[in-house]
XYZ file of C-alpha atoms in Angstrom:
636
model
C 0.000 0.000 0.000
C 1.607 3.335 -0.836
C 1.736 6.393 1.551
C -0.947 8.068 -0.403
C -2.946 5.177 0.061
C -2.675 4.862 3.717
C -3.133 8.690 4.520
C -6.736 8.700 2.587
C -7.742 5.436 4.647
C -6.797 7.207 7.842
C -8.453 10.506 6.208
C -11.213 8.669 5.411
C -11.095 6.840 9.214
C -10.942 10.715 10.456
C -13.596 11.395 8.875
C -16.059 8.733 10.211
C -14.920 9.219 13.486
C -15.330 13.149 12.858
C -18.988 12.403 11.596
C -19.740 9.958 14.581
C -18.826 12.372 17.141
C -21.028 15.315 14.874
C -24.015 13.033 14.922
C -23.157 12.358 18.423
C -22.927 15.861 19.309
C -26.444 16.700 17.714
C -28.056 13.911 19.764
C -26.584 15.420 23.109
C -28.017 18.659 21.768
C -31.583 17.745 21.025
C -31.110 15.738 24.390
C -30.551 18.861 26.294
C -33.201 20.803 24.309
C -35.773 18.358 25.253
C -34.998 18.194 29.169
C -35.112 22.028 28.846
C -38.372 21.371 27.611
C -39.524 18.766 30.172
C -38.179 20.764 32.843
C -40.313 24.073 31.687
C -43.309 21.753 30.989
C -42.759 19.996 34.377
C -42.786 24.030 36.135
C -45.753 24.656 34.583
C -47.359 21.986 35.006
C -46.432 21.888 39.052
C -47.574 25.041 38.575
C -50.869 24.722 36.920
C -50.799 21.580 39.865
C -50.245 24.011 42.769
C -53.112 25.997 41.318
C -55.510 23.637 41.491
C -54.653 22.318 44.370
C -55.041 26.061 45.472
C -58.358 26.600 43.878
C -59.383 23.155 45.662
C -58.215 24.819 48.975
C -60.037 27.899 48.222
C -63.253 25.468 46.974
C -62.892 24.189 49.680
C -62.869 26.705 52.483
C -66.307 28.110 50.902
C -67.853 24.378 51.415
C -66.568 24.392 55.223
C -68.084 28.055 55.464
C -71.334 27.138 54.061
C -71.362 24.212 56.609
C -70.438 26.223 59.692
C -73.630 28.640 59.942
C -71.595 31.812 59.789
C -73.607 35.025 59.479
C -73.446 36.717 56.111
C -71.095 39.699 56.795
C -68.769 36.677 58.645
C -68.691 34.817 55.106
C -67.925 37.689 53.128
C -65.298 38.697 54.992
C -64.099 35.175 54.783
C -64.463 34.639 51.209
C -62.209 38.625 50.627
C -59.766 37.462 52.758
C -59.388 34.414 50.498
C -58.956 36.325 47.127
C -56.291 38.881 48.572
C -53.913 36.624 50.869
C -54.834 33.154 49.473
C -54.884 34.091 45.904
C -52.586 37.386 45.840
C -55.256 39.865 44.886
C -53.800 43.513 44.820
C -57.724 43.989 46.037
C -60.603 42.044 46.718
C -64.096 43.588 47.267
C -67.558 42.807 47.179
C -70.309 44.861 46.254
C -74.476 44.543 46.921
C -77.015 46.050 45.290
C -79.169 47.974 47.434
C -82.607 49.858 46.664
C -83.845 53.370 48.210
C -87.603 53.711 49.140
C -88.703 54.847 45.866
C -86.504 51.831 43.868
C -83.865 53.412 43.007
C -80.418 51.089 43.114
C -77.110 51.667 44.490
C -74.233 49.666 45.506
C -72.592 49.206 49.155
C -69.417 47.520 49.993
C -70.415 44.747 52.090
C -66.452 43.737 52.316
C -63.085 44.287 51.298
C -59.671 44.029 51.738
C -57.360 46.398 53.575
C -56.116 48.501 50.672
C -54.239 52.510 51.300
C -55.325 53.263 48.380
C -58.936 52.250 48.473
C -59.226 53.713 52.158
C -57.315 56.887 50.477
C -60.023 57.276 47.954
C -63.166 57.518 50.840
C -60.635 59.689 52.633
C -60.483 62.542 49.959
C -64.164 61.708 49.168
C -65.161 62.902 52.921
C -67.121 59.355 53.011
C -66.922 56.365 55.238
C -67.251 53.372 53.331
C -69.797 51.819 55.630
C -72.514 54.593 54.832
C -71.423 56.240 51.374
C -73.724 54.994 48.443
C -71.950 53.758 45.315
C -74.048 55.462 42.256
C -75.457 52.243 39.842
C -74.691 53.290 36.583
C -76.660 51.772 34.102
C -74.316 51.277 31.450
C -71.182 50.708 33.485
C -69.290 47.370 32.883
C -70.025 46.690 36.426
C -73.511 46.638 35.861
C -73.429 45.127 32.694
C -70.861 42.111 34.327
C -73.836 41.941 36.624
C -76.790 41.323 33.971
C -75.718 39.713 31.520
C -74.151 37.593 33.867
C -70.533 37.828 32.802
C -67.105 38.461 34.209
C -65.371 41.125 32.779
C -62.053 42.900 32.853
C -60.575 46.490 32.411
C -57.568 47.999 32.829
C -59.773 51.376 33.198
C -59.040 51.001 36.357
C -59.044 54.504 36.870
C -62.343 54.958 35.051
C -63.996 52.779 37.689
C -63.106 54.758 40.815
C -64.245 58.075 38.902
C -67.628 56.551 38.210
C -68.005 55.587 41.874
C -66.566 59.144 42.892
C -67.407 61.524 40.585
C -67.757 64.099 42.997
C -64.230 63.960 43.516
C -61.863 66.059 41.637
C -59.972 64.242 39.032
C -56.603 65.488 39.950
C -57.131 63.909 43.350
C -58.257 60.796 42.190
C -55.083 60.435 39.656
C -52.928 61.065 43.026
C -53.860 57.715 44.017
C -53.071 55.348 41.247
C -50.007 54.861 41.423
C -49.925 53.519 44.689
C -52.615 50.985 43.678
C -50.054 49.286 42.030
C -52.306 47.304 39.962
C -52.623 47.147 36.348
C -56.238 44.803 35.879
C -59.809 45.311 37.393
C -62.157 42.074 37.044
C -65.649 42.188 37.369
C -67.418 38.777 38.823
C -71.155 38.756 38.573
C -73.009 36.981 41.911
C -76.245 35.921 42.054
C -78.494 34.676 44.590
C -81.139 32.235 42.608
C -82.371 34.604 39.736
C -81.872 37.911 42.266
C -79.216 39.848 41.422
C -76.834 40.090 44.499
C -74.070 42.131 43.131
C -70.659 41.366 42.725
C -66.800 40.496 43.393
C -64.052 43.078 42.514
C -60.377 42.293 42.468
C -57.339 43.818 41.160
C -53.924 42.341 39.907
C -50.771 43.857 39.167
C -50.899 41.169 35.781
C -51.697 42.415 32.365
C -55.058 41.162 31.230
C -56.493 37.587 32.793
C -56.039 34.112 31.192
C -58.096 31.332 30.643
C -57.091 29.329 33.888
C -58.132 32.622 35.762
C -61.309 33.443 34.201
C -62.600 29.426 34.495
C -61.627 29.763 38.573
C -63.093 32.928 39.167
C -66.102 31.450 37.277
C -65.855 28.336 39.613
C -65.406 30.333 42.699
C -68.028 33.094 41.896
C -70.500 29.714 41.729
C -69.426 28.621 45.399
C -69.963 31.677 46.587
C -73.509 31.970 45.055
C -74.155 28.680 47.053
C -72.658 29.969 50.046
C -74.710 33.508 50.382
C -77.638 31.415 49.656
C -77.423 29.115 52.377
C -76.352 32.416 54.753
C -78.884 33.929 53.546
C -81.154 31.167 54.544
C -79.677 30.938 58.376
C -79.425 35.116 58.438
C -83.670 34.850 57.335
C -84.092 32.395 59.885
C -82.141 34.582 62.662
C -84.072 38.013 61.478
C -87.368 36.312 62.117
C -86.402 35.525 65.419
C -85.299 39.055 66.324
C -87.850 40.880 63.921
C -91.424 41.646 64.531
C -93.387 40.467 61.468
C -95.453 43.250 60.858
C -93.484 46.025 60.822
C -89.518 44.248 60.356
C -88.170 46.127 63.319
C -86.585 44.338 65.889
C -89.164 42.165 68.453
C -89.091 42.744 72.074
C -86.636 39.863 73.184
C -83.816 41.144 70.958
C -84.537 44.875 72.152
C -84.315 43.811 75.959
C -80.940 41.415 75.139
C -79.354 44.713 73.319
C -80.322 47.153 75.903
C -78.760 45.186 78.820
C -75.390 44.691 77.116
C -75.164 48.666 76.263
C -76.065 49.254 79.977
C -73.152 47.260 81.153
C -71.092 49.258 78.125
C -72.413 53.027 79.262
C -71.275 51.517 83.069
C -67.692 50.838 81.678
C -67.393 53.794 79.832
C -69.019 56.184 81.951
C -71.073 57.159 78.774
C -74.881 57.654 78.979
C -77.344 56.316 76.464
C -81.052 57.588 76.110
C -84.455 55.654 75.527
C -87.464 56.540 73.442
C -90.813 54.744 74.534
C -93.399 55.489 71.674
C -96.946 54.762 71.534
C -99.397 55.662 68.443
C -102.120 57.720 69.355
C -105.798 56.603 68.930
C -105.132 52.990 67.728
C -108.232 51.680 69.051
C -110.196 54.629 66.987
C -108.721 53.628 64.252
C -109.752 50.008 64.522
C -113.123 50.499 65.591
C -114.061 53.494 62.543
C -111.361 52.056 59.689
C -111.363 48.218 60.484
C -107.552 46.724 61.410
C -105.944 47.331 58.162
C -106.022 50.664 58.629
C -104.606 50.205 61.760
C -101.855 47.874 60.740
C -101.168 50.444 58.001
C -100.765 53.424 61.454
C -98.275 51.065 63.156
C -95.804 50.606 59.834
C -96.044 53.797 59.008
C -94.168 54.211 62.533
C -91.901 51.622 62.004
C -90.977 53.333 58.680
C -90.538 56.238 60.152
C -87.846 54.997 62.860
C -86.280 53.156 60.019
C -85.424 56.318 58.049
C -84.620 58.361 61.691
C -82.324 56.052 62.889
C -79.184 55.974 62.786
C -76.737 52.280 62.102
C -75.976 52.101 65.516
C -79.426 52.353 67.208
C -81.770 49.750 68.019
C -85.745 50.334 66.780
C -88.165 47.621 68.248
C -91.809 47.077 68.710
C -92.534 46.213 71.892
C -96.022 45.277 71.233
C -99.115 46.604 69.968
C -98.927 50.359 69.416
C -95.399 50.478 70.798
C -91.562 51.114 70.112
C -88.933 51.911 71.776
C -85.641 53.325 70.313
C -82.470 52.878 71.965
C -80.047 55.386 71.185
C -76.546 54.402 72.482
C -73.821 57.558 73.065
C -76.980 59.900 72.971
C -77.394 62.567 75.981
C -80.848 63.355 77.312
C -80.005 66.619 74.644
C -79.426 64.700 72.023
C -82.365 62.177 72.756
C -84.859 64.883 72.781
C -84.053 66.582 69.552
C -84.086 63.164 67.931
C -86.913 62.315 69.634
C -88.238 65.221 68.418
C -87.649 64.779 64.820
C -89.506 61.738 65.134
C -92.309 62.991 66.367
C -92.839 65.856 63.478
C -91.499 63.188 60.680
C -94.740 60.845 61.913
C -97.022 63.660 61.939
C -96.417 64.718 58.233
C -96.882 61.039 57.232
C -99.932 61.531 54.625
C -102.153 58.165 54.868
C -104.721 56.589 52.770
C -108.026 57.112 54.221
C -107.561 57.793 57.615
C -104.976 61.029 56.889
C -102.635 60.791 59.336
C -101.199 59.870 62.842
C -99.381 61.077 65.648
C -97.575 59.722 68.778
C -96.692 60.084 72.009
C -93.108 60.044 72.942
C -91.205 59.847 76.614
C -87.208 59.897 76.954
C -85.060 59.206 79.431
C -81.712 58.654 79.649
C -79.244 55.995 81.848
C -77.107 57.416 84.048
C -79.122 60.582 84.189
C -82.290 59.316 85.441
C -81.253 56.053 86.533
C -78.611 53.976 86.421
C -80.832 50.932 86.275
C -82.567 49.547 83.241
C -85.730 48.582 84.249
C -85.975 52.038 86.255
C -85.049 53.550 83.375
C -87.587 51.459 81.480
C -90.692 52.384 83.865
C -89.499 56.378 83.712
C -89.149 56.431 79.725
C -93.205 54.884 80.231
C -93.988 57.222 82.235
C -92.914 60.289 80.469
C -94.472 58.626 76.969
C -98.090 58.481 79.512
C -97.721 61.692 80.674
C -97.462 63.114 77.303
C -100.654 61.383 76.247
C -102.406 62.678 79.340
C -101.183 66.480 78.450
C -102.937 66.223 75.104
C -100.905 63.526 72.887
C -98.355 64.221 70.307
C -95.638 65.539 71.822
C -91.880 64.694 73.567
C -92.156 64.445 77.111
C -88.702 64.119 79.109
C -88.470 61.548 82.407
C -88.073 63.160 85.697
C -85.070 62.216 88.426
C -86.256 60.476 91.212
C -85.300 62.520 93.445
C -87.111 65.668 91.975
C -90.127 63.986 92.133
C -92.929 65.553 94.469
C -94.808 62.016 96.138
C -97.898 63.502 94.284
C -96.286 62.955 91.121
C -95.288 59.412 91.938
C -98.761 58.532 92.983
C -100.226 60.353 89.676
C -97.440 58.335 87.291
C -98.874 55.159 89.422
C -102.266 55.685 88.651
C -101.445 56.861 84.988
C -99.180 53.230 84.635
C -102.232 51.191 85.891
C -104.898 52.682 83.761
C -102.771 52.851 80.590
C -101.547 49.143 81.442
C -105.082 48.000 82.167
C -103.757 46.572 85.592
C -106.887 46.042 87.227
C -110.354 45.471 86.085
C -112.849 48.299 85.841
C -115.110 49.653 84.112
C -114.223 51.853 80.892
C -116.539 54.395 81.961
C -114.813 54.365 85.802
C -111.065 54.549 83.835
C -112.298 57.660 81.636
C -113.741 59.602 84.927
C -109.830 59.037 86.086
C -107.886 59.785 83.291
C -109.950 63.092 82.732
C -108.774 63.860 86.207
C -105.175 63.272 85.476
C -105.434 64.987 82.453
C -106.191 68.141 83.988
C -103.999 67.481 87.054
C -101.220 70.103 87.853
C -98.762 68.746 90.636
C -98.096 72.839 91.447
C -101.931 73.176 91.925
C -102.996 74.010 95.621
C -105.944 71.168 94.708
C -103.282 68.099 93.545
C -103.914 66.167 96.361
C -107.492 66.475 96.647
C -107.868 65.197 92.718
C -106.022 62.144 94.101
C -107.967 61.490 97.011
C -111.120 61.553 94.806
C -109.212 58.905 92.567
C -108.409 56.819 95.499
C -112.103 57.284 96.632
C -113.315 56.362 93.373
C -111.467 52.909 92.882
C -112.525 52.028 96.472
C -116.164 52.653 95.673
C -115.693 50.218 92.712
C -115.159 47.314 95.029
C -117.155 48.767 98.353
C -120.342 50.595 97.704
C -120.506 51.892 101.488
C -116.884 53.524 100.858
C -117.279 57.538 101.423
C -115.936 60.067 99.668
C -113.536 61.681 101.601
C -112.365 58.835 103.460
C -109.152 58.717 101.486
C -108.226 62.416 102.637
C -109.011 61.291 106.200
C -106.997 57.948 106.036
C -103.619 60.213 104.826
C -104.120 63.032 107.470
C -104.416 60.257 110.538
C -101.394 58.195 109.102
C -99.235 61.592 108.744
C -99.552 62.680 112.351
C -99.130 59.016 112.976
C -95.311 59.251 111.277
C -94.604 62.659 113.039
C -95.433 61.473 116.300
C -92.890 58.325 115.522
C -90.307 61.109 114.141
C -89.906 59.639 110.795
C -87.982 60.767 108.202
C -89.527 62.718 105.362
C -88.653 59.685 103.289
C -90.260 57.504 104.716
C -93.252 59.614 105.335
C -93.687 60.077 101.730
C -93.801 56.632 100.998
C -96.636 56.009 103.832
C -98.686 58.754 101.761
C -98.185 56.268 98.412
C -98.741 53.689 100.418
C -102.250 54.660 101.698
C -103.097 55.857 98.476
C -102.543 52.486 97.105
C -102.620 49.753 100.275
C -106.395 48.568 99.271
C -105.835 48.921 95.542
C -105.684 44.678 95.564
C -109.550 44.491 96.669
C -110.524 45.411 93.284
C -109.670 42.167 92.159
C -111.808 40.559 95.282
C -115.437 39.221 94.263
C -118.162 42.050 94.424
C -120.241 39.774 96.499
C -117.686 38.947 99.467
C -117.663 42.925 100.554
C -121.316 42.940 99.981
C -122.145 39.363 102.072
C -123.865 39.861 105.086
C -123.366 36.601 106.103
C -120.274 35.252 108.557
C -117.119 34.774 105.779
C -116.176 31.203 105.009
C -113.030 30.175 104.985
C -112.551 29.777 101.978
C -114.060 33.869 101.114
C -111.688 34.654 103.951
C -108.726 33.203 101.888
C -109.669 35.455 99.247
C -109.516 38.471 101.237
C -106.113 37.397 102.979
C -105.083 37.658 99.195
C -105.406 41.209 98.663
C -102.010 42.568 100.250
C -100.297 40.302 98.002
C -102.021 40.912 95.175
C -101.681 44.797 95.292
C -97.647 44.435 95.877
C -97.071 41.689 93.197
C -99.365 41.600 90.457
C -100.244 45.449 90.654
C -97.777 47.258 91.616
C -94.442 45.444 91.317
C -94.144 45.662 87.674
C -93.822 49.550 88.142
C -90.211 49.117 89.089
C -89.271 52.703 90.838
C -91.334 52.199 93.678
C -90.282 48.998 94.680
C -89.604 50.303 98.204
C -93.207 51.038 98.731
C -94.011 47.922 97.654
C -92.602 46.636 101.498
C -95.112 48.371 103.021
C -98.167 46.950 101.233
C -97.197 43.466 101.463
C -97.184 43.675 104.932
C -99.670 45.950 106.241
C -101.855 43.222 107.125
C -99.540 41.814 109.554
C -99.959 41.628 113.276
C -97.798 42.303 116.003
C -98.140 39.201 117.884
C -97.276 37.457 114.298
C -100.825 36.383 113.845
C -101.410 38.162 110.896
C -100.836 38.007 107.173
C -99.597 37.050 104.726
C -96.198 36.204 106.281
C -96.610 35.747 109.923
C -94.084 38.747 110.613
C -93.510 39.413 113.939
C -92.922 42.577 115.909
C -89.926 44.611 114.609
C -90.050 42.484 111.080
C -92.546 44.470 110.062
C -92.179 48.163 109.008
C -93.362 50.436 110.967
C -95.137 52.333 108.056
C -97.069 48.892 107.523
C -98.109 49.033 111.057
C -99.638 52.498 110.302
C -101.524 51.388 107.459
C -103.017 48.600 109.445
C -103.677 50.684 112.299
C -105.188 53.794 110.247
C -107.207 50.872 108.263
C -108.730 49.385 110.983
C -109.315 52.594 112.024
C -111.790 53.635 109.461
C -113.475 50.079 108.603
C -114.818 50.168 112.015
C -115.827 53.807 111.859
C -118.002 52.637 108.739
C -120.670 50.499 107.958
C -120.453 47.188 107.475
C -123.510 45.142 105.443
C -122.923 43.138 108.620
C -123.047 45.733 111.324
C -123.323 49.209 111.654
C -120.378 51.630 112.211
C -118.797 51.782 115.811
C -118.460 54.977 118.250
C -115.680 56.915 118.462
C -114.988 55.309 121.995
C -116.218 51.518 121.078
C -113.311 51.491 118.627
C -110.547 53.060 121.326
C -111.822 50.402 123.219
C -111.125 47.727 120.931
C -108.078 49.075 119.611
C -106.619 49.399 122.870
C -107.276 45.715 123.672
C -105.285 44.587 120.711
C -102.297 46.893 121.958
C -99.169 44.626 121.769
C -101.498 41.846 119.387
C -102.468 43.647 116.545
C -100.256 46.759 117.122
C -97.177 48.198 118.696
C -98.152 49.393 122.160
C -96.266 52.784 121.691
C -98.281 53.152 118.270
C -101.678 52.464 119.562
C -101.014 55.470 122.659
C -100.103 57.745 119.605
C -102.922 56.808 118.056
C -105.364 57.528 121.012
C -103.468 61.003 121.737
C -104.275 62.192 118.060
C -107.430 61.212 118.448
C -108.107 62.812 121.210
C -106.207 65.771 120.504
C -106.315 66.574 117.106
C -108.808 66.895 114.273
C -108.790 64.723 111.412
C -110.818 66.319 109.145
């Protein structure tokens, strides 16, 4: 073989090898190339993995809320949360569509995430974002995302906020952009059943939204649907047991829940709040000359009204019948009586079908001013409401302190709580004869007191035809010198005066016929009239809670001193001395009257008697009072 030869065989050899290791070389290549590949399709697909997985987190989190009975507001707080820390959101807000009285819709946030900018925006608007209104513009892509039932997205960010804010200037509303940092808005339509609910906002710093995106937000708008439904459902189920049916305010139970826990609030804070008791005027009227749609139509009209005056924060109710009460936390007596007072003009200008128009009358008083106990406060808020129905109806009437309360007007806001309450049964005609009285009854009139012993005399009659007029007046003088003899306190003095006023007040509900019976009492009769004490302190007169240290004394004034008497067997210096007047004073008078079993007794026969019961019946030291003011002064 020559050299030539040799060198193109190992040429040729070089050549192959060259070749192998080119072909080699290109496989390596498109080896590398493809694990780039795999590697990138591996990322996205852990990625598109991690999303799911995500979105079945999210999915999931919505199922577990819809399970766990959360109220409404809880949810959607939830379900913001989710979008802005679970799924990066810039933003995340929801929106409901609300309606004004006459229809009109608007948009509130219900929830949304904490964003500067957002909070910014209300800031320079002057507007909280619990109470502003977001306009509903009709041709918005907000509203059309909502009707047609689409989700949408804009970059117009900007264009958004100057829809919702158009009052604001524009140069003030471009200082905020860019510290939204986001460069996407997308509108998600909700829906509860075929209502319109409103809708999810959120912003992203991404441009424009992909497929994946869309189909979750799609997915997650439809769990969320679900979930406000079955809120909904428990939050319709709560409001009927809080509501009232009729008129949609809240029912009695929730008010007297709500008003105990801001009492133990205004006691930590030292801050007062004020109560509004309401009653509609002439209810029964209406009834009786419209029929009781006319007078279901009177009582919304006031709930409507307290809707609209009211502010978030307070608490309207309706108590029952004819009516409210307002609570009004933070409020001063002031402050109570101007809103009060606003109330009262914003129900008279209510124009009715058929019937015109109605009015109410209003009492306010306020805790920690009047009384730093609810159901004190309560009863005074009642009685200022009665009093301004007895001064002529439609007006504000403010509660009176305690302690600037003349006895007279205690006894007259007794009698004016039994009659409007209907605590005892008597006659309509009887309770119109009394409530003219009160009516025209002045406390600063020289004749005050004699209007309420003619009340007093009145009831009595009711129950005990041989009752005279005048007795009452008599019965009050005797027990007064009684108490200054004993040096009591003015105090206490004041409360014997209720206390005689109001010590029979339990015969009313005693059979006609037993005070008429001239017959010996059974024992079973005598039962019944043993009852009477009780039944004036308990069933009467212990619902009116500020005089609940009268009460005492009426209970027991039928006990002896021996501890033969009733209804506790008390003995000796267990029972209060004003009791022991009452008895005393009592006696005193039955056996000065007739009887359809006897006739009256002598001044001397009863002496007689009551002196032999000295240290049974009565305190000795009381009964030689007793026979010196007899003896010495006049009790007429």
């Amino acid at each position: 073989m020559s050299i030539f030869s040799g060198f193109k065989d190992l040429l040729g050899q070089i050549n192959k090898i060259d070749g192998s290791i080119y072909m080699h070389g290109r496989d390596f290549a498109d080896v590398y190339a493809k694990n780039i590949a795999l590697e990138e399709e591996i990322a996205a697909r852990t990625k598109e993995l991690e999303q799911a997985n995500q979105t079945i987190l999210t999915l999931n989190s919505v199922w577990d809320m819809m399970n766990s009975s959360q109220p409404l507001s809880s949810m959607l707080d939830k379900i913001v949360s989710i979008l802005h820390e679970d799924m990066n959101y810039n933003f995340a807000g929801i929106l409901k569509i609300e309606y004004e009285e006459n229809n009109t819709p608007y948009f509130t946030v219900k929830s949304c995430s904490e964003n500067k900018s957002i909070l910014k925006v209300y800031e320079l608007a002057n507007q909280t974002m619990e109470e502003y209104k977001l306009p509903y513009v009709d041709n918005s892509i907000i509203v059309k995302s909502i009707i047609e039932r689409q989700i949408y997205s804009t970059p117009d960010i900007k264009g958004i906020l100057k829809m919702f804010f158009s009052i604001m200037p524009e140069e003030k509303l471009a200082s905020v952009m860019p510290e939204m940092n986001s460069k996407t808005c997308t509108i998600v339509p909700l829906h509860k059943g075929q209502e319109n609910f409103g809708c999810v906002i959120v912003t992203s710093d991404r441009e424009g939204v992909t497929d994946t995106e869309t189909n979750f937000l799609a997915l997650f708008a439809n769990q969320i649907e679900l979930a406000i439904t079955v809120a909904g459902l428990f939050e319709e189920v709560r409001k009927q047991a809080v509501t009232d049916p009729l008129t949609g305010l809240f029912n009695r139970r929730y008010f007297e829940d709500n008003i105990v826990k801001e009492a133990e609030r205004s006691l930590r804070l030292k801050q007062p709040f004020s109560l509004v008791a309401l009653d509609l005027d002439f209810l029964k009227k209406i009834n009786d000359t419209y029929g009781h749609q006319f007078g279901d139509l009177a009582i919304t009209t006031i709930s409507r009204v307290l809707k609209r005056e009211a502010r978030s924060i307070d608490i309207p109710a309706r108590i029952g019948g004819e009516e409210f009460d307002l609570l009004l936390p933070g409020v001063d007596s002031t402050g109570a009586l101007i809103a009060a007072e606003r109330i009262r003009k914003s129900i008279e200008s209510q124009v009715l079908d058929t019937i015109g128009g109605v009015t109410a009358s209003i009492g306010v008083a306020t805790f920690l001013e009047h009384s730093d106990r609810i159901d004190e406060l309560m009863e005074l808020a009642d009685q200022a409401m009665y009093k301004a129905k007895l001064n002529g109806r439609n007006q504000v009437q403010l509660a009176q302190l305690q302690n600037e309360r003349p006895w007279q007007q205690v006894a007259v806001d007794i009698f004016m709580d039994i009659l409007a309450k209907k605590r005892i049964p008597i006659d309509e005609s009887v309770a119109n004869i009394i409530n003219q009285k009160l009516r025209k009854l002045k406390i600063e009139d020289s004749n005050a007191k004699e209007v309420l012993f003619s009340i007093c005399d009145i009831l009595s009659q009711t129950y005990n035809q041989m009752y005279k007029t005048g007795t009452t007046k008599s019965k009050l003088l005797l027990a007064v010198m009684l108490a200054k003899r004993l040096d009591l306190p003015s105090e206490e003095i004041d409360k014997l005066r209720i206390a005689v006023l109001l010590y029979d007040i339990g015969n009313i509900m005693t059979p006609e016929q037993i005070f008429n019976k001239k017959e010996p009492l059974t024992e079973e009769e005598k039962d019944i009239i043993k009852k009477h004490p009780v039944i004036a302190a308990r069933e009467i007169l212990e619902p009116i809670t500020n005089i609940q240290d009268i009460i005492p004394i009426i209970e027991s004034h039928h006990e002896y001193w021996d501890g033969q008497g009733y209804p506790g067997n008390k003995i000796g210096a267990e029972i209060p001395i004003t009791s022991q007047i009452v008895l005393l004073v009592d006696a005193f008078y039955a056996m000065s009257q007739d009887r359809p079993y006897r006739k009256a007794y002598n001044i001397e026969e009863i002496k007689d008697i009551i002196k032999s019961e000295a240290g049974k019946q009565w305190n000795e030291k009381l009964v030689e009072d007793f026979i010196y003011v007899v003896e010495h002064e006049s009790l007429q």
